[in-house]
Coordinates of C-alpha atoms in Angstrom, one line a residue:
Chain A
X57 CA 48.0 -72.4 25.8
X58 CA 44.6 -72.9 26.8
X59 CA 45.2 -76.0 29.7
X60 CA 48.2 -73.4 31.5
X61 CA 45.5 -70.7 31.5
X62 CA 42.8 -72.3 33.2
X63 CA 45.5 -74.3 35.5
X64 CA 47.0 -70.8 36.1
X65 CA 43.6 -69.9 37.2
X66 CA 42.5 -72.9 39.0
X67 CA 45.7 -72.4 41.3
X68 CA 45.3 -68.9 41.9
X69 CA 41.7 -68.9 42.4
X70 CA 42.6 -72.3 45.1
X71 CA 39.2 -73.9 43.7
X72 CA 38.9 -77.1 40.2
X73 CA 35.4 -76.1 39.6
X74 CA 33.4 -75.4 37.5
X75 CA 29.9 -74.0 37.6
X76 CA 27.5 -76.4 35.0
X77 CA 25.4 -74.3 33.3
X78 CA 22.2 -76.9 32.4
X79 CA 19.8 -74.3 32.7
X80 CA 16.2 -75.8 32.7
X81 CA 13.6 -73.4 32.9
X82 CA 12.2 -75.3 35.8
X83 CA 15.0 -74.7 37.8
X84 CA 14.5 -70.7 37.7
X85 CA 12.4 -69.3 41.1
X86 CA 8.8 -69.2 40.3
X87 CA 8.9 -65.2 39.9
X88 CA 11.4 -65.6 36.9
X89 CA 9.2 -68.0 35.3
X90 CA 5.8 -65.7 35.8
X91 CA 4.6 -64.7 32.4
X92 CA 6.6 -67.1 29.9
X93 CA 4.2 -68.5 27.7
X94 CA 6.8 -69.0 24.5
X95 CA 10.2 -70.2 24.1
X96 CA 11.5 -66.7 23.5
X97 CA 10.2 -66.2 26.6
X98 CA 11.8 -68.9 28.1
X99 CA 15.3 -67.9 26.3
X100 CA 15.0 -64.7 28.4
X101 CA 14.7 -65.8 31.6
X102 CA 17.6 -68.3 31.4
X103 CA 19.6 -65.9 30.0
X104 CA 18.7 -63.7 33.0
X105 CA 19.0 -66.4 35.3
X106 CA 22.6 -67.6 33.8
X107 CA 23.6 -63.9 34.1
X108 CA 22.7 -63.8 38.1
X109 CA 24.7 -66.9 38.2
X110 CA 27.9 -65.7 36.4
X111 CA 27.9 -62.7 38.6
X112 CA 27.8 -64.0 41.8
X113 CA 30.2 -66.9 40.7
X114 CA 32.8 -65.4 38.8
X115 CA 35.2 -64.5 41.3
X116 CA 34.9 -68.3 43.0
X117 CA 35.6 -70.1 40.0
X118 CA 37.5 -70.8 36.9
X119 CA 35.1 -71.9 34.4
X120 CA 31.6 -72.9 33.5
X121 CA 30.3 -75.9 31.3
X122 CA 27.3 -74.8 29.7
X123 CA 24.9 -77.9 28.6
X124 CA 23.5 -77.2 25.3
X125 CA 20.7 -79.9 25.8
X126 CA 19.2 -77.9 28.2
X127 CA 19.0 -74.8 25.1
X128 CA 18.6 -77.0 22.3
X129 CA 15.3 -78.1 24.3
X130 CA 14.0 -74.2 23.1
X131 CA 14.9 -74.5 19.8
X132 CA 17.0 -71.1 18.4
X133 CA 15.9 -69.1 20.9
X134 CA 17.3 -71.2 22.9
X135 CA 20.6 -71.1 20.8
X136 CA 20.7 -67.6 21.0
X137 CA 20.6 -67.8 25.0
X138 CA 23.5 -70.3 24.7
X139 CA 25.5 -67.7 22.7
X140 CA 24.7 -65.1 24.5
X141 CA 25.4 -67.0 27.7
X142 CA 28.9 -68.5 26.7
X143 CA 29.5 -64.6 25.4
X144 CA 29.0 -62.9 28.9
X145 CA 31.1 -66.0 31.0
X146 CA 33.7 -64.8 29.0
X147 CA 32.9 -61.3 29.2
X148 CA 33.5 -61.8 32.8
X149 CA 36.5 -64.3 32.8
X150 CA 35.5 -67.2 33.0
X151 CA 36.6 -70.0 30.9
X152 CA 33.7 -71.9 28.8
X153 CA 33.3 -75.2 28.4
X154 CA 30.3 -76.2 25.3
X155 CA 28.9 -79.5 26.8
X156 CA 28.0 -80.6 23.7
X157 CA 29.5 -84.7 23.0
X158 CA 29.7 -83.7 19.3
X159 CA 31.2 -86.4 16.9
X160 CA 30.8 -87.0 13.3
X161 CA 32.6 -88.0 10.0
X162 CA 35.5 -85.6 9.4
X163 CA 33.7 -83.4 7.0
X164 CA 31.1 -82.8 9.6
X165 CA 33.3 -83.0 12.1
X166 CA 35.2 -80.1 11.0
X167 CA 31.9 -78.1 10.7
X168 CA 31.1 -78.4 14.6
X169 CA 34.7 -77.7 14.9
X170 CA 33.9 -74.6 13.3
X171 CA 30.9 -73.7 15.0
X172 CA 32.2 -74.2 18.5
X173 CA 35.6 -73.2 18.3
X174 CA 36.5 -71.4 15.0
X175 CA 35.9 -68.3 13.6
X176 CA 34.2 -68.3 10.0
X177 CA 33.9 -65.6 7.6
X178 CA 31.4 -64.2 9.9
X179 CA 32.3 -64.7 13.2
X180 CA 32.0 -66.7 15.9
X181 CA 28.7 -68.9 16.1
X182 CA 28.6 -71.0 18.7
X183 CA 31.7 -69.2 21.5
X184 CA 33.5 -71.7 23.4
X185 CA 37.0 -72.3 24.6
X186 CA 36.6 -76.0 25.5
X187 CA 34.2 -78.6 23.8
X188 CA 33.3 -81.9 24.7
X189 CA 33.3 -84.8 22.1
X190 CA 32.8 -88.2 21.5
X191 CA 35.4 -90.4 20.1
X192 CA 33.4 -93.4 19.1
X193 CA 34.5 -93.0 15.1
X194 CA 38.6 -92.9 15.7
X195 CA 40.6 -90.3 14.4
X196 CA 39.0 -88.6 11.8
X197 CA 36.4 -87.5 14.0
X198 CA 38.2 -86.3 16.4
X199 CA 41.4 -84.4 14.2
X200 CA 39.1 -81.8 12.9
X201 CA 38.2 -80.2 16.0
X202 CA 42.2 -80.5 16.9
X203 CA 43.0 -78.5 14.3
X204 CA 40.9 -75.7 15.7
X205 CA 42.5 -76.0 18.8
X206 CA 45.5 -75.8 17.6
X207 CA 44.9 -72.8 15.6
X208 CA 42.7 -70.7 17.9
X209 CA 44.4 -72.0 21.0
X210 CA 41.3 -74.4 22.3
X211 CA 41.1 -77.5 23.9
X212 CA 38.9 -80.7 24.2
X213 CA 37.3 -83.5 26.2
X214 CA 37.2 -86.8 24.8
X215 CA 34.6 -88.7 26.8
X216 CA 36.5 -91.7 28.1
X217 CA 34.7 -93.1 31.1
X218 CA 31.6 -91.1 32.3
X219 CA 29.9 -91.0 35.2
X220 CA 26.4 -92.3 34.9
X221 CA 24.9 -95.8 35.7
X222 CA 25.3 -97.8 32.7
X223 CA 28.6 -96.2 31.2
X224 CA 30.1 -99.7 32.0
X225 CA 27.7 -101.3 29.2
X226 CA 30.5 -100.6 26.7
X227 CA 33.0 -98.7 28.4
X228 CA 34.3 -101.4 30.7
X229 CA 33.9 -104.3 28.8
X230 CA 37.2 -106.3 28.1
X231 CA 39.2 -106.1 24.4
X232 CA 41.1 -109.1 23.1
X233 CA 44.6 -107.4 24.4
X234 CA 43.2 -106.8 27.8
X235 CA 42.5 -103.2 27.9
X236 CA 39.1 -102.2 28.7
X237 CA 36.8 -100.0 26.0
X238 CA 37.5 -96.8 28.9
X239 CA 40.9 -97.6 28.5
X240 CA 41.9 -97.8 25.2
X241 CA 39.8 -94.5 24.5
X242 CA 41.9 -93.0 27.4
X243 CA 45.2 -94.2 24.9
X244 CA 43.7 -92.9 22.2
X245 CA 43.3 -89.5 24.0
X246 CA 46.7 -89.6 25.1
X247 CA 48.0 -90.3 21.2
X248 CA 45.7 -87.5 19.7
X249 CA 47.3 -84.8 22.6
X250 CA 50.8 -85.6 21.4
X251 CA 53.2 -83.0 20.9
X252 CA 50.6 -80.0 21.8
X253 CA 51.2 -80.2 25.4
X254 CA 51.4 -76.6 27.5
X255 CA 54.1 -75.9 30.4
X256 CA 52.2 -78.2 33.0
X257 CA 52.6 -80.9 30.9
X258 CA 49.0 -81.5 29.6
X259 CA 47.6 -81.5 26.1
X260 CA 45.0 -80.0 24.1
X261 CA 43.2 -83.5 24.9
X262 CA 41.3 -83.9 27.9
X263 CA 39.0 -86.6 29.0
X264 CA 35.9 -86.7 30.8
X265 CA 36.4 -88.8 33.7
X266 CA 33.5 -89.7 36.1
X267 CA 34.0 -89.1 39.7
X268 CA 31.6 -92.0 40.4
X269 CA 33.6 -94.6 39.3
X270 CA 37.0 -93.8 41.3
X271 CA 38.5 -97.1 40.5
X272 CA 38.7 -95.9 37.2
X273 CA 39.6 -92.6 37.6
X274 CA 42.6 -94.2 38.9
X275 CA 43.7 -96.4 36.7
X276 CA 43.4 -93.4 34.3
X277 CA 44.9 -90.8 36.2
X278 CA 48.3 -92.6 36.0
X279 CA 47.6 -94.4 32.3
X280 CA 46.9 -90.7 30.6
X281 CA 49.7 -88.4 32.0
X282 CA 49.1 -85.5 29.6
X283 CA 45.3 -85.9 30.0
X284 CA 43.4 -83.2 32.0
X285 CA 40.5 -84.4 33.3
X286 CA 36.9 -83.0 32.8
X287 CA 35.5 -84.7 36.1
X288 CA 31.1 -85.1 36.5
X289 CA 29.5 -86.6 38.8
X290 CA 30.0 -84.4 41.6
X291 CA 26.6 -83.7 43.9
X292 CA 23.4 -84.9 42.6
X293 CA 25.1 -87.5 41.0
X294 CA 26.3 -89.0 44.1
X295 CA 30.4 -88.6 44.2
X296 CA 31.8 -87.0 47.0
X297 CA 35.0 -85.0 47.4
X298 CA 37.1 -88.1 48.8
X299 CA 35.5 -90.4 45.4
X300 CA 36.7 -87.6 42.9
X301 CA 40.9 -87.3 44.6
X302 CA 41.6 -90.1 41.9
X303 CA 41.1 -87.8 39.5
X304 CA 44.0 -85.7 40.4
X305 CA 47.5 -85.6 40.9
X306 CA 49.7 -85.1 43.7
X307 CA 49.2 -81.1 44.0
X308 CA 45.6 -81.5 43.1
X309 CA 46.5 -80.7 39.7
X310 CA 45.5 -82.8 36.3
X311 CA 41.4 -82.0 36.6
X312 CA 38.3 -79.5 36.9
X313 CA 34.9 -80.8 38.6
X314 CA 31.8 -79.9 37.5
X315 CA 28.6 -79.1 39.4
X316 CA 25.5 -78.3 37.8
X317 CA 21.5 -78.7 40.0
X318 CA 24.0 -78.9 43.3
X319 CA 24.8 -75.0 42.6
X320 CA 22.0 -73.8 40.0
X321 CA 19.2 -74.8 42.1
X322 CA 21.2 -74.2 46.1
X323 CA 18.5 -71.9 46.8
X324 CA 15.8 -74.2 46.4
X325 CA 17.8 -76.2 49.8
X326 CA 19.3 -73.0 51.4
X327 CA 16.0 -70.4 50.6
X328 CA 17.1 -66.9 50.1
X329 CA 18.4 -64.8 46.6
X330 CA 19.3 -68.2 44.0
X331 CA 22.8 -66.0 43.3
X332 CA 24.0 -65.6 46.7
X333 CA 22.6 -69.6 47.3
X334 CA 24.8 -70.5 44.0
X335 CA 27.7 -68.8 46.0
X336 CA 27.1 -69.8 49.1
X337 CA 26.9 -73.6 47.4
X338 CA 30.2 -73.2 44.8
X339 CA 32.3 -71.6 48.4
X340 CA 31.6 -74.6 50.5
X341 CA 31.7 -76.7 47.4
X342 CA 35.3 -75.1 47.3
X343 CA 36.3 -75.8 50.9
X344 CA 35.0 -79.9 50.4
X345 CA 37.6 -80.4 47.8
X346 CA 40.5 -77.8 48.9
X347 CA 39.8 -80.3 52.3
X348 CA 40.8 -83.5 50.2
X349 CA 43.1 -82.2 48.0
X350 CA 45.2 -79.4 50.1
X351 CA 46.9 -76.8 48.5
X352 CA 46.6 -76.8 44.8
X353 CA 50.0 -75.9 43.2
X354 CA 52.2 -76.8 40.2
Chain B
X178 CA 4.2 -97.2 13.1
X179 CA 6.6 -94.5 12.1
X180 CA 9.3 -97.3 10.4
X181 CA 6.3 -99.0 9.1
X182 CA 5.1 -95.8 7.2
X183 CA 8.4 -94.6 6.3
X184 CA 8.8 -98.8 4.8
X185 CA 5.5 -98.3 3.0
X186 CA 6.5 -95.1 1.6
X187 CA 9.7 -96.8 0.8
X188 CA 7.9 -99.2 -1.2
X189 CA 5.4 -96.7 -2.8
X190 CA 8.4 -95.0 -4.4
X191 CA 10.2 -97.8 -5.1
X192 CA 13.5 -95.7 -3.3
X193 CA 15.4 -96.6 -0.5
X194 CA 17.0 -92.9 -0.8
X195 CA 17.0 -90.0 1.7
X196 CA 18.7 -86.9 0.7
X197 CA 21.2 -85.4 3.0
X198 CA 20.5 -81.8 2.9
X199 CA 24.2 -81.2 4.9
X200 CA 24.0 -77.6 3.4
X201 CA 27.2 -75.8 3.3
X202 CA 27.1 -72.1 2.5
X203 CA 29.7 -72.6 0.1
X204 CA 27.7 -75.4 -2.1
X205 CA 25.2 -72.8 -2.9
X206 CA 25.3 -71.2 -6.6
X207 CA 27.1 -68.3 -6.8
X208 CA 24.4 -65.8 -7.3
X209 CA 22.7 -67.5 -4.2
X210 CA 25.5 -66.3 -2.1
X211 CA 25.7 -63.0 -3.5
X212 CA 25.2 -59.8 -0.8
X213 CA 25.5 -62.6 2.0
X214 CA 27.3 -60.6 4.8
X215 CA 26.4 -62.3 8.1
X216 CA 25.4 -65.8 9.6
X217 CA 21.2 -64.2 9.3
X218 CA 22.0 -64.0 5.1
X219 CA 23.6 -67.0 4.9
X220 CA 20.8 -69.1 7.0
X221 CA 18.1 -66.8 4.9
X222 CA 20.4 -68.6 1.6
X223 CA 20.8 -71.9 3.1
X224 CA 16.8 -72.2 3.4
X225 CA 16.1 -70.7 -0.2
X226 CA 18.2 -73.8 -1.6
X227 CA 16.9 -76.1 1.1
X228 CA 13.2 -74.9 0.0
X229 CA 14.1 -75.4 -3.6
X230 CA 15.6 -79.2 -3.3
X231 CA 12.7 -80.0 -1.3
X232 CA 10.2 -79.2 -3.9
X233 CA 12.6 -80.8 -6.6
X234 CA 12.7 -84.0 -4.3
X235 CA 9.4 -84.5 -2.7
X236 CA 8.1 -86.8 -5.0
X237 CA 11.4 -88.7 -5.6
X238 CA 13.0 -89.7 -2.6
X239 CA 10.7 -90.5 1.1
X240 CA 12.9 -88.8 3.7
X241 CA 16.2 -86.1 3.9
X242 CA 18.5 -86.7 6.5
X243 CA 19.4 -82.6 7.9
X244 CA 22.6 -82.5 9.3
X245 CA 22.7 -80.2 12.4
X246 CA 26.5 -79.6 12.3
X247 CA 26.5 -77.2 9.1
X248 CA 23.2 -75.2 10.3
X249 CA 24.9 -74.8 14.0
X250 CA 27.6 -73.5 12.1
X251 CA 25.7 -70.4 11.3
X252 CA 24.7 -70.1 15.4
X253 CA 21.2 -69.1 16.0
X254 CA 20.2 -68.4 12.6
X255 CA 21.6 -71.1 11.4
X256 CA 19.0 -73.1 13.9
X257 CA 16.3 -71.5 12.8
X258 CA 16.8 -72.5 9.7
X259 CA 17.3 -75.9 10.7
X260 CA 13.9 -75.7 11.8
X261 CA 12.1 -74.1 9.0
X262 CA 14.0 -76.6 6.7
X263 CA 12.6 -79.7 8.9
X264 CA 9.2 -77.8 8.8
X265 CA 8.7 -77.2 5.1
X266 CA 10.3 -81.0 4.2
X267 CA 7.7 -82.6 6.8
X268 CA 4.7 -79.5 4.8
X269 CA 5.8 -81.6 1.8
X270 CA 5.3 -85.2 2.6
X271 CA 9.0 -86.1 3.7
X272 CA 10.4 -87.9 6.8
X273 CA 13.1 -85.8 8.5
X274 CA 16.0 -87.6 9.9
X275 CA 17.9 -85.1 12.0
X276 CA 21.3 -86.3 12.0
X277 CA 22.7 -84.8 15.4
X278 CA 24.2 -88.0 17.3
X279 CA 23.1 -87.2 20.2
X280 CA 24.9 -88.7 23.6
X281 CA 24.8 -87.8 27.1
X282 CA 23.5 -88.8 30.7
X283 CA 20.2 -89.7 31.6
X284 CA 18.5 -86.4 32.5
X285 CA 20.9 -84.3 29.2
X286 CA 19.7 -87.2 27.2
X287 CA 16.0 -86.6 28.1
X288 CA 16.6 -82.7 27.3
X289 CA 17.8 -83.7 23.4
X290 CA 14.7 -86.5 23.1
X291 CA 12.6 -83.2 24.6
X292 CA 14.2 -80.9 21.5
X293 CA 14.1 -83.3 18.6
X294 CA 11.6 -85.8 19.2
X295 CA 9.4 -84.5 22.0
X296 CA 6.7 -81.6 22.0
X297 CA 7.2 -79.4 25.6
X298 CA 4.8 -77.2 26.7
X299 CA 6.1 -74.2 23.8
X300 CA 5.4 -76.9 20.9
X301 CA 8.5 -78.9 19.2
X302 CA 11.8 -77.2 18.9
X303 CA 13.7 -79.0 16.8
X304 CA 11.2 -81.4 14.8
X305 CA 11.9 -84.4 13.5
X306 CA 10.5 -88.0 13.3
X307 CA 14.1 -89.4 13.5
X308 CA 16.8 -88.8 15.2
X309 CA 20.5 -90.2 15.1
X310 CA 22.5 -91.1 18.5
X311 CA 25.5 -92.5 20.0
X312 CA 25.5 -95.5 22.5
X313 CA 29.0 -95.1 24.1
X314 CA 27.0 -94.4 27.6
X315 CA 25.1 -97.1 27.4
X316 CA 21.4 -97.4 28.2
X317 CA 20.7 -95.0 30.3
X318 CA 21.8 -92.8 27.5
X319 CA 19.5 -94.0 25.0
X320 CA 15.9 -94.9 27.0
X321 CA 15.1 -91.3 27.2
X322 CA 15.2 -90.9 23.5
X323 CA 13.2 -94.9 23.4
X324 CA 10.5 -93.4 25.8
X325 CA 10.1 -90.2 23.0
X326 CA 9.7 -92.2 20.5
X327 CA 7.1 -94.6 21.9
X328 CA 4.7 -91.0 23.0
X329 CA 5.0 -89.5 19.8
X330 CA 5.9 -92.5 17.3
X331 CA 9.4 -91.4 16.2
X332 CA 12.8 -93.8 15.8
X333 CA 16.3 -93.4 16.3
X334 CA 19.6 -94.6 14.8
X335 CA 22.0 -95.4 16.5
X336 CA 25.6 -95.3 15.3
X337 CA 27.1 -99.0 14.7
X338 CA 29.6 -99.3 12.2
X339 CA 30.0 -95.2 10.8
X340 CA 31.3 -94.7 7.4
X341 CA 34.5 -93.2 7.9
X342 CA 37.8 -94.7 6.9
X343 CA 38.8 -94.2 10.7
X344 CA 36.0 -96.2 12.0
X345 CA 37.3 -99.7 12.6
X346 CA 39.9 -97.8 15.2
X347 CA 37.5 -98.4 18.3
X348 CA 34.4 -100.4 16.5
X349 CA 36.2 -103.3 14.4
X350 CA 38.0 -104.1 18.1
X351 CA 37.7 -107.7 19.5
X352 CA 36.2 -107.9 22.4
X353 CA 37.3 -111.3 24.8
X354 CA 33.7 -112.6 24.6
X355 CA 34.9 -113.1 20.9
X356 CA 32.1 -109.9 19.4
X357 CA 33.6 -106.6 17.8
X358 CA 32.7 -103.5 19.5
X359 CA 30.5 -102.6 16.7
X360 CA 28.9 -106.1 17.3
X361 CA 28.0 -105.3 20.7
X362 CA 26.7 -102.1 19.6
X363 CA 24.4 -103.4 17.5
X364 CA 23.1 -106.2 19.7
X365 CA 22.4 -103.5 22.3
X366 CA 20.6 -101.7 19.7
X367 CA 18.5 -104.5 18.8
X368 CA 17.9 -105.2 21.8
X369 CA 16.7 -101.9 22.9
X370 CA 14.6 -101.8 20.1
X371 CA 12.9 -105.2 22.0
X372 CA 8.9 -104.9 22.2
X373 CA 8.5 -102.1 19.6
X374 CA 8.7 -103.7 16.5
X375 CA 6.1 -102.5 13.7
X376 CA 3.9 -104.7 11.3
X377 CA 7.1 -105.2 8.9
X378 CA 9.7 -106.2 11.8
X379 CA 11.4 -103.2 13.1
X380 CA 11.9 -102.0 16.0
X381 CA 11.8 -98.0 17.0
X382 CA 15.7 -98.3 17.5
X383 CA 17.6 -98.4 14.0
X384 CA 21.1 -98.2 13.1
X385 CA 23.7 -96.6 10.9
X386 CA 25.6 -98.9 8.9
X387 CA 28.0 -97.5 6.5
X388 CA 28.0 -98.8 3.2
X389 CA 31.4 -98.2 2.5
X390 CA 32.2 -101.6 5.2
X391 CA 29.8 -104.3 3.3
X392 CA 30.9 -107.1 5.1
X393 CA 30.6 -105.8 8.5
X394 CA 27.2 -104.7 6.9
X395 CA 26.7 -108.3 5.9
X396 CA 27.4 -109.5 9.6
X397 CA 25.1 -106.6 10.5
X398 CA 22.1 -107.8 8.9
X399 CA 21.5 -111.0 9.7
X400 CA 22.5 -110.6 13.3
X401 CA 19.8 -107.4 13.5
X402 CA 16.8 -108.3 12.1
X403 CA 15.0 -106.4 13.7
X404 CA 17.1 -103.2 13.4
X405 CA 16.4 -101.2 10.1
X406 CA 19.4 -99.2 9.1
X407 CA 20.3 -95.7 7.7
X408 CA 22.9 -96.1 5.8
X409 CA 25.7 -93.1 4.4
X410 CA 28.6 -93.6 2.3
X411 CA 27.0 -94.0 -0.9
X412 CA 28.6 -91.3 -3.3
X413 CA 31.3 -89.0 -1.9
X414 CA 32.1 -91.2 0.8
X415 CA 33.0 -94.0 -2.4
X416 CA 30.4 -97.0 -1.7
X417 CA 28.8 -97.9 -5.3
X418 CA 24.9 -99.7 -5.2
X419 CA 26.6 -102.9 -5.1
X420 CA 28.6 -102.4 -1.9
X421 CA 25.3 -101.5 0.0
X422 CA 23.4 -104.5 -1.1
X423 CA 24.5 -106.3 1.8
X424 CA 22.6 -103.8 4.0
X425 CA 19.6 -104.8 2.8
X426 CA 17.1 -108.0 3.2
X427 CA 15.7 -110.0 0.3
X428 CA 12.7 -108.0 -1.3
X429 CA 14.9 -104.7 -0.8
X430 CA 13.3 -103.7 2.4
X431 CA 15.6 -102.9 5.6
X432 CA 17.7 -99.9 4.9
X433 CA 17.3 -95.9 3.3
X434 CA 20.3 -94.9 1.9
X435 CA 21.7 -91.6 2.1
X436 CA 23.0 -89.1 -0.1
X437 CA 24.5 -85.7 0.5
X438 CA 26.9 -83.9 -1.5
X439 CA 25.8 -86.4 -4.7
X440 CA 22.4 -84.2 -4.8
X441 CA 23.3 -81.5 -3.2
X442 CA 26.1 -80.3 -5.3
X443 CA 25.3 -82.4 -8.9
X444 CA 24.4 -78.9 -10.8
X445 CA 28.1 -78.5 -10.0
X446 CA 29.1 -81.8 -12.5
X447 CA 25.5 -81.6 -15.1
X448 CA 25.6 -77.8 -15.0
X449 CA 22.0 -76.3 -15.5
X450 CA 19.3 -75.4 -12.7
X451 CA 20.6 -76.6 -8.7
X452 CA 17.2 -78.3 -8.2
X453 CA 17.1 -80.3 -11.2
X454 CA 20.5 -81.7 -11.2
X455 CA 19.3 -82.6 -8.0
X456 CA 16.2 -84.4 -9.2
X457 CA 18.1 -85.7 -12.0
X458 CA 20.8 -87.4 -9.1
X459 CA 18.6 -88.3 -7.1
X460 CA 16.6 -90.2 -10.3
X461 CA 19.7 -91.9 -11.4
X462 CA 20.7 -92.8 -7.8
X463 CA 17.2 -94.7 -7.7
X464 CA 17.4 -96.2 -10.8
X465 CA 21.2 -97.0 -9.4
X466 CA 19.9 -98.9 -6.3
X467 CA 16.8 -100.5 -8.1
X468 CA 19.4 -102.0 -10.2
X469 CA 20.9 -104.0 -7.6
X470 CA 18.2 -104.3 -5.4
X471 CA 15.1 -105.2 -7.8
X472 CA 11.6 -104.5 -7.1
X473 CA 11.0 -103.5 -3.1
X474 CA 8.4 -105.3 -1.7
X475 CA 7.7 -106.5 1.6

């Protein structure tokens, strides 16, 4: 089950990261982006870029979330780079998460269900293992991609409470029976994971859970149980490792943290090769949270 | 003014209609999908019958609304297609609604407004003049996509009260100041869309409205008047002309309503040539509306 495989990981590599892949062209040293004048071009040196990356940071940690903004922004070439991205991360091990937010109608739904994580009579278009969505039309937007979870042993993210500014515009106002919008997602997350969870105790349902509003992230942390957590926020976005221990359990299980421009773009603070910089960045990035939450274990 | 052209256009044809060109492989004619062997065929298919409804429809309906899911279905190819079927519709006079619902965090949302509504410094990736969004992150998820459209006069929806029978589970929720969610929703959109409005009242930022809830639609329209709304469920989804009057003003203005599989598939129900069943659907659909709506005039 796709939750006790990354956990499995996550324990044995000591380290809930993951590496975000939102791979701007501008973030690329200045020799990579010498000469791109289209955005094939521009496809290519991400794609060479995110390759560097996966190298040097596959052995540190468990998964990477690859931001399909950031490839959508070069139209299918840029597509193609996503594919090809998600295709070597798991070439070398590493678990993918598409940050994509999808959400539709059911019939639609069950189309980006399909393209992220089915198979269709011609493969695989769009390779992930996880996939975040956005549960804003109920049930029948989210069921479709369960089903393809369920039948090609994949997960999702529900986006419950996120992590930037003005998430509280909606997701913290108050409902007639006193639950806030955040939390009665969260419930709905929780009902949606029933009866698919793994050995540890978590479902096929995740959330993503800010790690810069830690209030929250502990109210949710005991409300969802079965919920792993998907956790932003981390770095550039201003959380720090002590902010983002809500967002775990006792053993420093339950969650993954992301870090995107705080790894891709280390060696534009540290200087030197930007793959031994993204290491450099995801080790210490390691030792910050292994410092708060101790040894991870189940 | 791009909702004031799209209006006038509106008006010109006397057709509140867009045409959802949601093309599925599978609703292709049979000897259209013959030899197809890989996601390149099928995208090569997929724009053959896109090209062919758009000539069929150009002079019928003002705007198709392209579904993203079923082209990222087909990976790369299926975006290229995507593009070269928003290309050829805008060669032909028509105003292309991507229908992608787009959500995420400030600088993510900035990357999606970049790929559907901006031009970077390779040209447009992923052209449209609208674009459809979701507001669960609040503002800062939505200016990005406000600030596109005010450089390059181009709109967005965004999602209020969706068509789905599962929609009421989070939207038609009370809030304690007494609003529904999808309420709140829609006053944020309205009031995002402040300072933009066109010579006819609207504002850059639209809505969807399903047409399959007319009396939240009816709530909907007279506390948004400034909000012009894209509105699915007619057909398929089961809303007749009468169920979507409610989304409209007096004089017919306000609204486009959309129509997929209706169109898309009607040479499956009249038999005869895909493209002018099509036509012929899309004729009766007008004549359907007009019925209900009289004579659109501002």
């Amino acid at each position: 089950m796709i939750f006790d495989k990354l956990i499995e990981k996550i324990i044995e590599m000591q380290n809930p990261t993951c590496a975000g892949l939102d791979t701007s062209l501008s973030y690329l040293p200045e020799e990579m982006r010498a000469g791109v004048k289209d955005f094939q071009g521009a496809a290519e040196a991400v794609l060479s870029f995110n390759k560097g990356m996966i190298d040097c940071l596959c052995d540190v940690v468990p998964a990477v979330k690859v931001q399909i903004a950031y490839y959508e922004a070069l139209g299918a070439a840029g597509i193609d780079c996503f594919v090809k991205t998600c295709a070597y991360a798991k070439e070398k091990g590493l678990f993918v998460i598409a940050d994509a937010k999808r959400n539709d109608i059911g019939a639609t739904a069950s189309r980006y269900a399909e393209a992220f994580l089915g198979e269709g009579e011609f493969g695989e278009a769009l390779p992930a293992d996880l996939l975040t969505v956005n549960g804003y039309l109920g049930s029948d937007g989210i069921l479709p991609f369960l089903e393809a979870c369920k039948t090609r042993d994949k997960g999702i993210f529900v986006l419950v409470k996120t992590s930037n500014p003005s998430s509280g515009e909606l997701q913290n106002l108050k409902l007639q029976d006193g639950r806030t919008v955040f939390e009665c997602m969260g419930d709905m997350a929780e009902r949606w994971g029933e009866g698919t969870c793994g050995k540890y105790g978590y479902s096929r349902v995740g959330a993503v859970v800010g790690a810069t509003y830690p209030e929250e992230a502990k109210i949710l942390r005991k409300r969802l149980p079965h919920t792993f957590f998907l956790v932003p926020g981390y770095g550039a976005q201003g959380a720090n490792a002590e902010m983002l221990k809500n967002c775990f359990e006792a053993g420093g299980l339950g969650g993954i943290v992301n870090n995107s421009r705080g790894i891709l773009c280390a060696y534009q603070k540290r200087g030197g090769d930007f793959a031994e910089a993204a290491r450099a960045a995801a080790l210490d990035m390691r030792a910050d949270l292994c410092g708060v939450l101790g040894e991870i274990h189940a």
